PDB file of C-alpha atoms in Angstrom:
ATOM      1  CA  UNK U  16     -22.826   6.893   1.110  1.00  0.00           C
ATOM      2  CA  UNK U  17     -25.798   6.726  -1.020  1.00  0.00           C
ATOM      3  CA  UNK U  18     -27.947  10.115  -1.137  1.00  0.00           C
ATOM      4  CA  UNK U  19     -30.616   9.737   1.078  1.00  0.00           C
ATOM      5  CA  UNK U  20     -34.352   8.438  -0.200  1.00  0.00           C
ATOM      6  CA  UNK U  21     -37.456   6.661   1.527  1.00  0.00           C
ATOM      7  CA  UNK U  22     -38.257   3.647   0.084  1.00  0.00           C
ATOM      8  CA  UNK U  23     -42.162   1.506   0.832  1.00  0.00           C
ATOM      9  CA  UNK U  24     -42.125  -0.686   3.439  1.00  0.00           C
ATOM     10  CA  UNK U  25     -42.324  -4.089   1.662  1.00  0.00           C
ATOM     11  CA  UNK U  26     -43.818  -7.357   3.438  1.00  0.00           C
ATOM     12  CA  UNK U  27     -42.030 -10.294   2.917  1.00  0.00           C
ATOM     13  CA  UNK U  28     -42.922 -13.697   4.142  1.00  0.00           C
ATOM     14  CA  UNK U  29     -40.002 -16.690   4.874  1.00  0.00           C
ATOM     15  CA  UNK U  30     -40.310 -17.373   1.305  1.00  0.00           C
ATOM     16  CA  UNK U  31     -38.216 -14.878  -0.066  1.00  0.00           C
ATOM     17  CA  UNK U  32     -40.487 -13.771  -3.150  1.00  0.00           C
ATOM     18  CA  UNK U  33     -39.003 -14.618  -6.795  1.00  0.00           C
ATOM     19  CA  UNK U  34     -41.779 -11.694  -8.479  1.00  0.00           C
ATOM     20  CA  UNK U  35     -41.239 -11.116 -12.190  1.00  0.00           C
ATOM     21  CA  UNK U  36     -38.721 -14.640 -12.889  1.00  0.00           C
ATOM     22  CA  UNK U  37     -40.951 -16.720 -14.603  1.00  0.00           C
ATOM     23  CA  UNK U  38     -41.069 -20.443 -13.655  1.00  0.00           C
ATOM     24  CA  UNK U  39     -37.607 -20.835 -11.928  1.00  0.00           C
ATOM     25  CA  UNK U  40     -35.893 -24.690 -12.554  1.00  0.00           C
ATOM     26  CA  UNK U  41     -36.031 -26.985  -9.415  1.00  0.00           C
ATOM     27  CA  UNK U  42     -32.177 -27.764  -9.966  1.00  0.00           C
ATOM     28  CA  UNK U  43     -29.430 -24.917 -10.043  1.00  0.00           C
ATOM     29  CA  UNK U  44     -28.724 -22.519 -12.028  1.00  0.00           C
ATOM     30  CA  UNK U  45     -25.428 -23.317 -12.718  1.00  0.00           C
ATOM     31  CA  UNK U  46     -23.148 -26.186 -11.245  1.00  0.00           C
ATOM     32  CA  UNK U  47     -19.531 -26.738 -11.549  1.00  0.00           C
ATOM     33  CA  UNK U  48     -17.065 -29.242  -9.617  1.00  0.00           C
ATOM     34  CA  UNK U  49     -18.787 -29.015  -6.164  1.00  0.00           C
ATOM     35  CA  UNK U  50     -20.281 -25.743  -6.283  1.00  0.00           C
ATOM     36  CA  UNK U  51     -24.046 -24.909  -7.433  1.00  0.00           C
ATOM     37  CA  UNK U  52     -25.509 -21.368  -7.819  1.00  0.00           C
ATOM     38  CA  UNK U  53     -29.434 -21.237  -6.930  1.00  0.00           C
ATOM     39  CA  UNK U  54     -31.916 -18.281  -6.171  1.00  0.00           C
ATOM     40  CA  UNK U  55     -32.504 -17.538  -2.063  1.00  0.00           C
ATOM     41  CA  UNK U  56     -35.841 -19.091  -1.848  1.00  0.00           C
ATOM     42  CA  UNK U  57     -35.837 -18.084   1.642  1.00  0.00           C
ATOM     43  CA  UNK U  58     -34.916 -15.909   4.665  1.00  0.00           C
ATOM     44  CA  UNK U  59     -32.003 -18.094   6.109  1.00  0.00           C
ATOM     45  CA  UNK U  60     -30.420 -18.386   2.598  1.00  0.00           C
ATOM     46  CA  UNK U  61     -30.235 -14.569   1.826  1.00  0.00           C
ATOM     47  CA  UNK U  62     -29.045 -13.625   5.555  1.00  0.00           C
ATOM     48  CA  UNK U  63     -26.483 -16.441   4.332  1.00  0.00           C
ATOM     49  CA  UNK U  64     -25.437 -13.671   1.738  1.00  0.00           C
ATOM     50  CA  UNK U  65     -25.782 -10.717   4.086  1.00  0.00           C
ATOM     51  CA  UNK U  66     -23.395 -12.767   6.264  1.00  0.00           C
ATOM     52  CA  UNK U  67     -21.196 -12.467   3.482  1.00  0.00           C
ATOM     53  CA  UNK U  68     -21.447  -9.791   2.358  1.00  0.00           C
ATOM     54  CA  UNK U  69     -20.356  -8.467   5.880  1.00  0.00           C
ATOM     55  CA  UNK U  70     -17.770 -10.765   6.196  1.00  0.00           C
ATOM     56  CA  UNK U  71     -15.787  -9.001   2.546  1.00  0.00           C
ATOM     57  CA  UNK U  72     -17.463  -5.515   2.889  1.00  0.00           C
ATOM     58  CA  UNK U  73     -16.961  -4.726   7.139  1.00  0.00           C
ATOM     59  CA  UNK U  74     -14.323  -7.255   7.980  1.00  0.00           C
ATOM     60  CA  UNK U  75     -12.461  -7.596   5.094  1.00  0.00           C
ATOM     61  CA  UNK U  76     -12.058  -4.158   3.379  1.00  0.00           C
ATOM     62  CA  UNK U  77     -13.720  -2.542   6.567  1.00  0.00           C
ATOM     63  CA  UNK U  78     -16.694  -0.587   5.652  1.00  0.00           C
ATOM     64  CA  UNK U  79     -18.342   1.130   8.571  1.00  0.00           C
ATOM     65  CA  UNK U  80     -20.948  -1.464   8.520  1.00  0.00           C
ATOM     66  CA  UNK U  81     -23.799  -0.757  11.484  1.00  0.00           C
ATOM     67  CA  UNK U  82     -24.755  -3.826  11.894  1.00  0.00           C
ATOM     68  CA  UNK U  83     -23.817  -5.857  15.356  1.00  0.00           C
ATOM     69  CA  UNK U  84     -24.863  -8.645  14.183  1.00  0.00           C
ATOM     70  CA  UNK U  85     -21.965  -9.136  11.523  1.00  0.00           C
ATOM     71  CA  UNK U  86     -24.958  -9.239   8.522  1.00  0.00           C
ATOM     72  CA  UNK U  87     -24.498  -5.681   5.382  1.00  0.00           C
ATOM     73  CA  UNK U  88     -28.293  -5.920   5.274  1.00  0.00           C
ATOM     74  CA  UNK U  89     -30.599  -2.728   3.921  1.00  0.00           C
ATOM     75  CA  UNK U  90     -33.633  -1.242   2.267  1.00  0.00           C
ATOM     76  CA  UNK U  91     -33.097  -2.420  -0.888  1.00  0.00           C
ATOM     77  CA  UNK U  92     -32.612  -6.320   0.332  1.00  0.00           C
ATOM     78  CA  UNK U  93     -36.366  -6.885  -0.102  1.00  0.00           C
ATOM     79  CA  UNK U  94     -36.654  -5.767  -3.749  1.00  0.00           C
ATOM     80  CA  UNK U  95     -34.369  -8.104  -4.675  1.00  0.00           C
ATOM     81  CA  UNK U  96     -33.199 -11.362  -6.007  1.00  0.00           C
ATOM     82  CA  UNK U  97     -30.154 -13.151  -3.984  1.00  0.00           C
ATOM     83  CA  UNK U  98     -28.347 -15.564  -5.936  1.00  0.00           C
ATOM     84  CA  UNK U  99     -25.758 -17.873  -4.088  1.00  0.00           C
ATOM     85  CA  UNK U 100     -22.899 -19.850  -5.333  1.00  0.00           C
ATOM     86  CA  UNK U 101     -23.416 -22.646  -2.585  1.00  0.00           C
ATOM     87  CA  UNK U 102     -20.325 -25.533  -1.337  1.00  0.00           C
ATOM     88  CA  UNK U 103     -22.712 -28.621  -1.389  1.00  0.00           C
ATOM     89  CA  UNK U 104     -20.087 -30.608   0.520  1.00  0.00           C
ATOM     90  CA  UNK U 105     -20.397 -27.657   3.436  1.00  0.00           C
ATOM     91  CA  UNK U 106     -23.726 -26.013   2.491  1.00  0.00           C
ATOM     92  CA  UNK U 107     -21.925 -22.282   2.505  1.00  0.00           C
ATOM     93  CA  UNK U 108     -22.717 -19.526   0.958  1.00  0.00           C
ATOM     94  CA  UNK U 109     -19.250 -19.010  -0.784  1.00  0.00           C
ATOM     95  CA  UNK U 110     -20.903 -16.185  -3.048  1.00  0.00           C
ATOM     96  CA  UNK U 111     -23.036 -14.087  -4.461  1.00  0.00           C
ATOM     97  CA  UNK U 112     -24.817 -11.382  -6.249  1.00  0.00           C
ATOM     98  CA  UNK U 113     -27.926  -9.132  -5.318  1.00  0.00           C
ATOM     99  CA  UNK U 114     -30.136  -8.868  -8.721  1.00  0.00           C
ATOM    100  CA  UNK U 115     -32.663  -5.956  -8.941  1.00  0.00           C
ATOM    101  CA  UNK U 116     -35.242  -6.255 -11.259  1.00  0.00           C
ATOM    102  CA  UNK U 117     -36.817  -3.396 -13.202  1.00  0.00           C
ATOM    103  CA  UNK U 118     -40.331  -4.633 -11.719  1.00  0.00           C
ATOM    104  CA  UNK U 119     -39.136  -4.133  -8.514  1.00  0.00           C
ATOM    105  CA  UNK U 120     -36.925  -0.983  -8.481  1.00  0.00           C
ATOM    106  CA  UNK U 121     -40.599   0.396 -10.246  1.00  0.00           C
ATOM    107  CA  UNK U 122     -41.555  -0.665  -6.476  1.00  0.00           C
ATOM    108  CA  UNK U 123     -38.598   0.872  -5.013  1.00  0.00           C
ATOM    109  CA  UNK U 124     -39.477   3.686  -7.411  1.00  0.00           C
ATOM    110  CA  UNK U 125     -35.498   3.861  -7.287  1.00  0.00           C
ATOM    111  CA  UNK U 126     -32.766   2.045  -8.501  1.00  0.00           C
ATOM    112  CA  UNK U 127     -29.266   1.720  -5.371  1.00  0.00           C
ATOM    113  CA  UNK U 128     -27.066   3.792  -7.967  1.00  0.00           C
ATOM    114  CA  UNK U 129     -29.747   6.433  -8.566  1.00  0.00           C
ATOM    115  CA  UNK U 130     -28.393   6.987  -4.476  1.00  0.00           C
ATOM    116  CA  UNK U 131     -25.197   7.768  -6.308  1.00  0.00           C
ATOM    117  CA  UNK U 132     -25.497   9.132  -9.423  1.00  0.00           C
ATOM    118  CA  UNK U 133     -27.484  11.081 -11.569  1.00  0.00           C
ATOM    119  CA  UNK U 134     -29.233   8.496 -14.162  1.00  0.00           C
ATOM    120  CA  UNK U 135     -31.385  11.212 -15.980  1.00  0.00           C
ATOM    121  CA  UNK U 136     -29.615  10.522 -19.677  1.00  0.00           C
ATOM    122  CA  UNK U 137     -30.948   6.659 -19.043  1.00  0.00           C
ATOM    123  CA  UNK U 138     -34.476   7.232 -18.453  1.00  0.00           C
ATOM    124  CA  UNK U 139     -35.644   5.607 -20.952  1.00  0.00           C
ATOM    125  CA  UNK U 140     -33.836   2.261 -20.801  1.00  0.00           C
ATOM    126  CA  UNK U 141     -35.464   1.933 -16.861  1.00  0.00           C
ATOM    127  CA  UNK U 142     -37.977  -0.819 -18.076  1.00  0.00           C
ATOM    128  CA  UNK U 143     -35.411  -3.662 -19.736  1.00  0.00           C
ATOM    129  CA  UNK U 144     -32.521  -2.201 -16.963  1.00  0.00           C
ATOM    130  CA  UNK U 145     -31.130  -4.687 -14.353  1.00  0.00           C
ATOM    131  CA  UNK U 146     -29.242  -3.595 -11.229  1.00  0.00           C
ATOM    132  CA  UNK U 147     -26.071  -5.754 -10.507  1.00  0.00           C
ATOM    133  CA  UNK U 148     -24.741  -4.676  -6.412  1.00  0.00           C
ATOM    134  CA  UNK U 149     -23.636  -6.703  -4.120  1.00  0.00           C
ATOM    135  CA  UNK U 150     -20.955  -9.464  -5.270  1.00  0.00           C
ATOM    136  CA  UNK U 151     -18.192 -10.307  -3.555  1.00  0.00           C
ATOM    137  CA  UNK U 152     -17.181 -13.596  -3.117  1.00  0.00           C
ATOM    138  CA  UNK U 153     -15.447 -16.046  -0.197  1.00  0.00           C
ATOM    139  CA  UNK U 154     -11.478 -15.625   0.090  1.00  0.00           C
ATOM    140  CA  UNK U 155     -11.412 -19.613  -0.262  1.00  0.00           C
ATOM    141  CA  UNK U 156     -13.085 -19.410  -3.070  1.00  0.00           C
ATOM    142  CA  UNK U 157     -11.401 -16.766  -5.360  1.00  0.00           C
ATOM    143  CA  UNK U 158      -9.838 -18.343  -8.125  1.00  0.00           C
ATOM    144  CA  UNK U 159     -12.166 -17.258 -10.791  1.00  0.00           C
ATOM    145  CA  UNK U 160     -14.475 -20.449 -10.885  1.00  0.00           C
ATOM    146  CA  UNK U 161     -16.941 -19.177  -8.172  1.00  0.00           C
ATOM    147  CA  UNK U 162     -16.849 -15.534 -10.613  1.00  0.00           C
ATOM    148  CA  UNK U 163     -18.021 -17.175 -13.813  1.00  0.00           C
ATOM    149  CA  UNK U 164     -19.898 -20.042 -11.916  1.00  0.00           C
ATOM    150  CA  UNK U 165     -22.620 -16.852 -11.029  1.00  0.00           C
ATOM    151  CA  UNK U 166     -22.148 -15.009 -13.758  1.00  0.00           C
ATOM    152  CA  UNK U 167     -23.393 -18.214 -15.778  1.00  0.00           C
ATOM    153  CA  UNK U 168     -26.411 -18.330 -13.330  1.00  0.00           C
ATOM    154  CA  UNK U 169     -27.207 -15.085 -13.675  1.00  0.00           C
ATOM    155  CA  UNK U 170     -26.965 -15.378 -17.680  1.00  0.00           C
ATOM    156  CA  UNK U 171     -29.939 -18.606 -16.086  1.00  0.00           C
ATOM    157  CA  UNK U 172     -31.538 -16.337 -14.742  1.00  0.00           C
ATOM    158  CA  UNK U 173     -31.878 -13.223 -16.825  1.00  0.00           C
ATOM    159  CA  UNK U 174     -32.681 -15.192 -19.779  1.00  0.00           C
ATOM    160  CA  UNK U 175     -36.082 -15.242 -17.903  1.00  0.00           C
ATOM    161  CA  UNK U 176     -37.002 -12.088 -18.441  1.00  0.00           C
ATOM    162  CA  UNK U 177     -37.243  -9.084 -20.974  1.00  0.00           C
ATOM    163  CA  UNK U 178     -33.694  -7.684 -19.720  1.00  0.00           C
ATOM    164  CA  UNK U 179     -31.301  -5.995 -22.400  1.00  0.00           C
ATOM    165  CA  UNK U 180     -29.448  -3.932 -20.287  1.00  0.00           C
ATOM    166  CA  UNK U 181     -27.088  -4.631 -17.164  1.00  0.00           C
ATOM    167  CA  UNK U 182     -26.000  -1.575 -14.502  1.00  0.00           C
ATOM    168  CA  UNK U 183     -23.695  -1.131 -11.367  1.00  0.00           C
ATOM    169  CA  UNK U 184     -21.634  -0.159  -9.639  1.00  0.00           C
ATOM    170  CA  UNK U 185     -17.793  -1.147  -9.145  1.00  0.00           C
ATOM    171  CA  UNK U 186     -15.753  -1.138  -6.225  1.00  0.00           C
ATOM    172  CA  UNK U 187     -12.308   0.567  -5.748  1.00  0.00           C
ATOM    173  CA  UNK U 188     -10.907   1.026  -2.249  1.00  0.00           C
ATOM    174  CA  UNK U 189      -9.497   4.983  -1.217  1.00  0.00           C
ATOM    175  CA  UNK U 190      -7.342   4.157   1.733  1.00  0.00           C
ATOM    176  CA  UNK U 191      -4.515   6.459  -0.409  1.00  0.00           C
ATOM    177  CA  UNK U 192      -6.295   9.260  -0.811  1.00  0.00           C
ATOM    178  CA  UNK U 193      -8.596   8.218  -4.573  1.00  0.00           C
ATOM    179  CA  UNK U 194      -4.976   8.283  -6.249  1.00  0.00           C
ATOM    180  CA  UNK U 195      -5.338   4.456  -7.415  1.00  0.00           C
ATOM    181  CA  UNK U 196      -9.689   5.582  -8.553  1.00  0.00           C
ATOM    182  CA  UNK U 197      -8.402   8.160  -9.676  1.00  0.00           C
ATOM    183  CA  UNK U 198      -5.804   7.202 -12.230  1.00  0.00           C
ATOM    184  CA  UNK U 199      -7.432   4.411 -12.888  1.00  0.00           C
ATOM    185  CA  UNK U 200     -10.328   6.527 -14.147  1.00  0.00           C
ATOM    186  CA  UNK U 201      -8.416   8.344 -15.994  1.00  0.00           C
ATOM    187  CA  UNK U 202      -6.405   5.407 -18.089  1.00  0.00           C
ATOM    188  CA  UNK U 203     -10.722   4.202 -18.898  1.00  0.00           C
ATOM    189  CA  UNK U 204     -11.525   7.472 -19.696  1.00  0.00           C
ATOM    190  CA  UNK U 205      -9.202   7.057 -22.863  1.00  0.00           C
ATOM    191  CA  UNK U 206     -10.963   4.269 -24.374  1.00  0.00           C
ATOM    192  CA  UNK U 207     -13.923   2.650 -22.428  1.00  0.00           C
ATOM    193  CA  UNK U 208     -15.980   5.936 -21.851  1.00  0.00           C
ATOM    194  CA  UNK U 209     -19.609   6.277 -22.591  1.00  0.00           C
ATOM    195  CA  UNK U 210     -20.853   8.472 -25.475  1.00  0.00           C
ATOM    196  CA  UNK U 211     -22.202  11.818 -23.390  1.00  0.00           C
ATOM    197  CA  UNK U 212     -26.147  11.018 -24.110  1.00  0.00           C
ATOM    198  CA  UNK U 213     -25.548   7.422 -22.147  1.00  0.00           C
ATOM    199  CA  UNK U 214     -23.205   9.995 -19.469  1.00  0.00           C
ATOM    200  CA  UNK U 215     -24.345   9.858 -15.596  1.00  0.00           C
ATOM    201  CA  UNK U 216     -23.311  12.532 -13.147  1.00  0.00           C
ATOM    202  CA  UNK U 217     -22.189  10.775  -9.265  1.00  0.00           C
ATOM    203  CA  UNK U 218     -23.582  13.125  -6.260  1.00  0.00           C
ATOM    204  CA  UNK U 219     -20.221  13.395  -4.117  1.00  0.00           C
ATOM    205  CA  UNK U 220     -17.578  12.724  -7.126  1.00  0.00           C
ATOM    206  CA  UNK U 221     -13.451  11.807  -7.221  1.00  0.00           C
ATOM    207  CA  UNK U 222     -11.590  15.577  -7.686  1.00  0.00           C
ATOM    208  CA  UNK U 223      -9.660  13.652 -10.426  1.00  0.00           C
ATOM    209  CA  UNK U 224      -8.231  16.517 -11.251  1.00  0.00           C
ATOM    210  CA  UNK U 225      -6.409  17.330  -8.324  1.00  0.00           C
ATOM    211  CA  UNK U 226      -5.307  13.436  -7.955  1.00  0.00           C
ATOM    212  CA  UNK U 227      -3.082  14.143 -10.779  1.00  0.00           C
ATOM    213  CA  UNK U 228      -0.018  12.065 -10.687  1.00  0.00           C
ATOM    214  CA  UNK U 229      -0.787   8.976 -13.154  1.00  0.00           C
ATOM    215  CA  UNK U 230       0.321   5.639 -11.837  1.00  0.00           C
ATOM    216  CA  UNK U 231       0.573   1.921 -12.644  1.00  0.00           C
ATOM    217  CA  UNK U 232      -3.188   0.423 -12.769  1.00  0.00           C
ATOM    218  CA  UNK U 233      -5.067  -2.396 -13.797  1.00  0.00           C
ATOM    219  CA  UNK U 234      -9.136  -2.658 -13.056  1.00  0.00           C
ATOM    220  CA  UNK U 235      -9.885  -4.877 -10.557  1.00  0.00           C
ATOM    221  CA  UNK U 236     -10.209  -8.522 -12.097  1.00  0.00           C
ATOM    222  CA  UNK U 237     -14.838  -8.474 -11.664  1.00  0.00           C
ATOM    223  CA  UNK U 238     -13.750  -4.921 -13.920  1.00  0.00           C
ATOM    224  CA  UNK U 239     -11.897  -6.453 -15.876  1.00  0.00           C
ATOM    225  CA  UNK U 240     -13.931  -9.424 -16.694  1.00  0.00           C
ATOM    226  CA  UNK U 241     -16.883  -6.774 -17.432  1.00  0.00           C
ATOM    227  CA  UNK U 242     -14.968  -4.580 -20.110  1.00  0.00           C
ATOM    228  CA  UNK U 243     -14.008  -7.885 -21.377  1.00  0.00           C
ATOM    229  CA  UNK U 244     -17.037  -8.810 -22.532  1.00  0.00           C
ATOM    230  CA  UNK U 245     -18.215  -5.041 -23.816  1.00  0.00           C
ATOM    231  CA  UNK U 246     -19.085  -2.522 -20.531  1.00  0.00           C
ATOM    232  CA  UNK U 247     -19.176   0.911 -21.207  1.00  0.00           C
ATOM    233  CA  UNK U 248     -18.051   3.931 -17.927  1.00  0.00           C
ATOM    234  CA  UNK U 249     -21.287   6.156 -17.652  1.00  0.00           C
ATOM    235  CA  UNK U 250     -19.212   8.980 -16.146  1.00  0.00           C
ATOM    236  CA  UNK U 251     -16.355   9.688 -12.983  1.00  0.00           C
ATOM    237  CA  UNK U 252     -16.236   8.340 -10.077  1.00  0.00           C
ATOM    238  CA  UNK U 253     -18.925   8.861  -6.946  1.00  0.00           C
ATOM    239  CA  UNK U 254     -17.236   8.364  -3.060  1.00  0.00           C
ATOM    240  CA  UNK U 255     -18.687   6.070  -1.132  1.00  0.00           C
ATOM    241  CA  UNK U 256     -17.781   7.130   2.691  1.00  0.00           C
ATOM    242  CA  UNK U 257     -19.299   4.470   4.339  1.00  0.00           C
ATOM    243  CA  UNK U 258     -17.542   1.445   2.142  1.00  0.00           C
ATOM    244  CA  UNK U 259     -14.441   3.667   1.710  1.00  0.00           C
ATOM    245  CA  UNK U 260     -14.269   3.364  -1.781  1.00  0.00           C
ATOM    246  CA  UNK U 261     -14.475   5.353  -5.159  1.00  0.00           C
ATOM    247  CA  UNK U 262     -17.965   3.362  -7.569  1.00  0.00           C
ATOM    248  CA  UNK U 263     -17.100   3.304 -10.870  1.00  0.00           C
ATOM    249  CA  UNK U 264     -20.493   2.958 -12.760  1.00  0.00           C
ATOM    250  CA  UNK U 265     -20.726   0.881 -15.407  1.00  0.00           C
ATOM    251  CA  UNK U 266     -23.385  -0.245 -18.344  1.00  0.00           C
ATOM    252  CA  UNK U 267     -22.679  -3.749 -19.784  1.00  0.00           C
ATOM    253  CA  UNK U 268     -25.417  -5.284 -22.714  1.00  0.00           C
ATOM    254  CA  UNK U 269     -26.664  -8.040 -21.654  1.00  0.00           C
ATOM    255  CA  UNK U 270     -26.646  -9.806 -25.574  1.00  0.00           C
ATOM    256  CA  UNK U 271     -22.839  -8.923 -25.687  1.00  0.00           C
ATOM    257  CA  UNK U 272     -22.208 -10.535 -22.389  1.00  0.00           C
ATOM    258  CA  UNK U 273     -23.379 -13.683 -23.607  1.00  0.00           C
ATOM    259  CA  UNK U 274     -21.463 -13.753 -27.006  1.00  0.00           C
ATOM    260  CA  UNK U 275     -18.599 -13.644 -24.966  1.00  0.00           C
ATOM    261  CA  UNK U 276     -18.299 -16.002 -22.222  1.00  0.00           C
ATOM    262  CA  UNK U 277     -21.142 -18.303 -24.381  1.00  0.00           C
ATOM    263  CA  UNK U 278     -21.824 -21.011 -23.081  1.00  0.00           C
ATOM    264  CA  UNK U 279     -20.660 -19.362 -19.465  1.00  0.00           C
ATOM    265  CA  UNK U 280     -23.214 -17.182 -19.872  1.00  0.00           C
ATOM    266  CA  UNK U 281     -25.306 -17.651 -21.708  1.00  0.00           C
ATOM    267  CA  UNK U 282     -28.997 -19.234 -20.248  1.00  0.00           C
ATOM    268  CA  UNK U 283     -28.209 -22.972 -19.556  1.00  0.00           C
ATOM    269  CA  UNK U 284     -26.511 -24.554 -16.515  1.00  0.00           C
ATOM    270  CA  UNK U 285     -22.940 -24.406 -17.141  1.00  0.00           C
ATOM    271  CA  UNK U 286     -21.208 -28.345 -15.885  1.00  0.00           C
ATOM    272  CA  UNK U 287     -17.353 -26.904 -17.239  1.00  0.00           C
ATOM    273  CA  UNK U 288     -16.851 -24.458 -14.575  1.00  0.00           C
ATOM    274  CA  UNK U 289     -14.517 -26.578 -11.352  1.00  0.00           C
ATOM    275  CA  UNK U 290     -13.557 -25.483  -8.249  1.00  0.00           C
TER     276      UNK U 290
END
């Protein structure tokens, strides 16, 4: 669970604010097959994304989310932009990303990641740093096309900003006591660990030195996609007891991601992805 901070209250109305993004197109940010990626612009769209998050994180992965309404909602949501992948046939939200832009992070006073890590060594990057989080995809849409389409939409969205760096966490379950996560950290640290000048420190670290048996592990698909685009691991994982996972802090240069995925993440709508 992140460290406790008080966030300033933010008034919202029925139209979800899109500050800091400039003029947005009326059409989808990306589309392929029967799916389209758009920016949520009303409470109904955001709530659909929050219900998908609850389904995946609480019901599927066992996170302890205190909500009787089946909604994953926290104090950061009003500050964030919510990217959603929607099935045009059913109207259902089947994938989502939460995006915290630098201007809104300044209003909130911090990033979500600040609650899990000490970020003092990368403070100077905050004006150009976008935080990604709460990424999830409906179980019926996990063939790979949905997340790629979300990345295309994210690229189109961030092309309208001054963003240079993407920061966020990839979560790994610790139901095995953390052995998988510890083995994964040791594996990644050999080749993907950032330099000391941008290393972050977990507020509740996973005791990797006490989980000494190296397992044959592979990064989860989301992490694998980031690593292929040149992401760096910023330090040891934080243990999030509420979500029952170890959070791996990662940073990725937007330019490197665009170069890796080309048209699929180049700030243009993509017509080549099908579900």
